[in-house]
Short mmCIF file of C-alpha atoms in Angstrom, two decimals:
data_model
loop_
_atom_site.label_atom_id
_atom_site.label_comp_id
_atom_site.label_asym_id
_atom_site.label_seq_id
_atom_site.Cartn_x
_atom_site.Cartn_y
_atom_site.Cartn_z
CA MET A 1 0.00 0.00 0.00
CA TYR A 2 2.46 2.70 1.20
CA ASP A 3 6.22 2.66 1.78
CA LEU A 4 6.04 4.02 5.30
CA THR A 5 9.77 4.60 5.54
CA ARG A 6 9.28 7.47 3.08
CA VAL A 7 5.93 8.65 4.40
CA TRP A 8 6.87 8.68 8.10
CA PRO A 9 10.60 9.23 8.55
CA THR A 10 12.02 8.24 11.93
CA ALA A 11 12.53 11.91 12.79
CA HIS A 12 8.76 12.55 12.66
CA PRO A 13 7.48 13.25 16.18
CA GLY A 14 4.58 11.49 17.81
CA TYR A 15 2.64 8.55 16.41
CA ALA A 16 5.07 7.79 13.58
CA ARG A 17 7.70 6.70 16.10
CA ARG A 18 5.33 4.02 17.32
CA MET A 19 4.88 2.44 13.88
CA SER A 20 7.36 -0.40 14.47
CA ASN A 21 5.11 -3.22 13.28
CA VAL A 22 3.22 -1.93 10.25
CA PHE A 23 0.78 -4.09 8.32
CA ALA A 24 -0.45 -2.96 4.91
CA ASP A 25 -3.85 -3.86 3.54
CA GLU A 26 -5.67 -4.45 6.83
CA SER A 27 -9.44 -4.11 6.65
CA ILE A 28 -10.99 -1.13 8.47
CA ASP A 29 -13.30 -3.76 9.98
CA VAL A 30 -10.50 -5.01 12.29
CA VAL A 31 -9.17 -1.58 13.31
CA ALA A 32 -9.86 -0.70 16.95
CA PRO A 33 -9.51 2.38 19.16
CA GLY A 34 -5.86 2.89 20.03
CA ASP A 35 -4.61 1.69 16.65
CA ILE A 36 -2.60 4.06 14.49
CA ILE A 37 -3.59 4.12 10.83
CA ALA A 38 -2.52 5.99 7.70
CA VAL A 39 -5.04 8.53 6.39
CA ASP A 40 -4.57 10.79 3.38
CA ARG A 41 -6.28 14.15 3.92
CA GLY A 42 -4.91 15.62 0.70
CA SER A 43 -1.20 15.97 1.46
CA GLY A 44 -0.24 12.30 1.49
CA PRO A 45 -0.81 9.62 4.13
CA GLN A 46 -0.13 10.64 7.72
CA PRO A 47 -0.42 8.68 11.00
CA TYR A 48 -3.55 9.19 13.09
CA LYS A 49 -4.70 7.44 16.26
CA VAL A 50 -8.16 5.84 16.17
CA VAL A 51 -10.14 7.34 19.05
CA HIS A 52 -13.60 5.91 18.32
CA LYS A 53 -15.18 3.69 15.67
CA ASN A 54 -18.93 3.61 15.08
CA HIS A 55 -20.42 0.96 12.79
CA GLY A 56 -23.10 2.13 10.35
CA ASP A 57 -25.09 0.17 7.77
CA ASP A 58 -22.25 -0.47 5.31
CA SER A 59 -19.59 1.82 6.72
CA TYR A 60 -17.67 2.98 9.78
CA LEU A 61 -17.50 6.52 11.12
CA VAL A 62 -14.04 6.76 12.67
CA THR A 63 -12.85 9.55 14.97
CA LEU A 64 -9.12 10.12 14.46
CA GLU A 65 -6.57 12.20 16.37
CA GLY A 66 -3.36 13.73 15.02
CA ASP A 67 -0.12 14.42 16.87
CA ASP A 68 -1.32 17.95 17.62
CA GLY A 69 -4.43 16.66 19.43
CA GLU A 70 -6.82 17.77 16.67
CA THR A 71 -9.61 15.27 16.11
CA PHE A 72 -11.75 14.72 13.03
CA GLU A 73 -14.19 12.14 11.72
CA GLN A 74 -13.80 10.16 8.53
CA GLU A 75 -16.18 7.63 7.03
CA PHE A 76 -14.80 4.39 5.60
CA ALA A 77 -16.79 1.85 3.60
CA ALA A 78 -16.83 -1.57 5.26
CA GLY A 79 -13.91 -3.63 3.98
CA THR A 80 -11.76 -0.60 3.05
CA LYS A 81 -8.06 -1.46 3.22
CA VAL A 82 -5.93 0.74 5.49
CA THR A 83 -2.35 0.68 6.75
CA ARG A 84 -2.24 0.20 10.51
CA SER A 85 0.20 -0.53 13.28
CA LEU A 86 -0.78 -3.55 15.31
CA GLU A 87 1.67 -2.72 18.09
CA SER A 88 0.66 0.92 18.43
CA LYS A 89 -1.53 0.33 21.49
CA TRP A 90 1.17 -1.57 23.32
CA GLU A 91 3.88 0.99 22.64
CA SER A 92 1.75 3.85 23.90
CA GLU A 93 2.28 5.62 27.21
CA GLN A 94 -1.34 4.61 27.93
CA SER A 95 -0.53 0.90 27.69
CA PRO A 96 -1.83 -1.05 30.70
CA THR A 97 1.31 -3.20 30.67
CA PRO A 98 4.98 -2.23 30.84
CA ASN A 99 6.39 -1.72 27.35
CA THR A 100 10.06 -2.46 27.89
#
């Protein structure tokens, strides 16, 4: 899907540093709050944390948060492929377990 080494260089602050285990072509159906996914808002894909996911008839309304704390909602059709980090929740400061 995306070559994340070019999209999110290691010098990028915030969520991009937590993208150590990236999986391309994951279905939006399996994304959960706390995951970090790539979203293109017009200037290329950027990392955003999933805050909330609401299932509609054939779609999901997902609330996303950027590094600056700004939140926005984006609708995804069910089955849409996204790039996400499976380990993002466990590498977070909010992790319920030690992440050493």
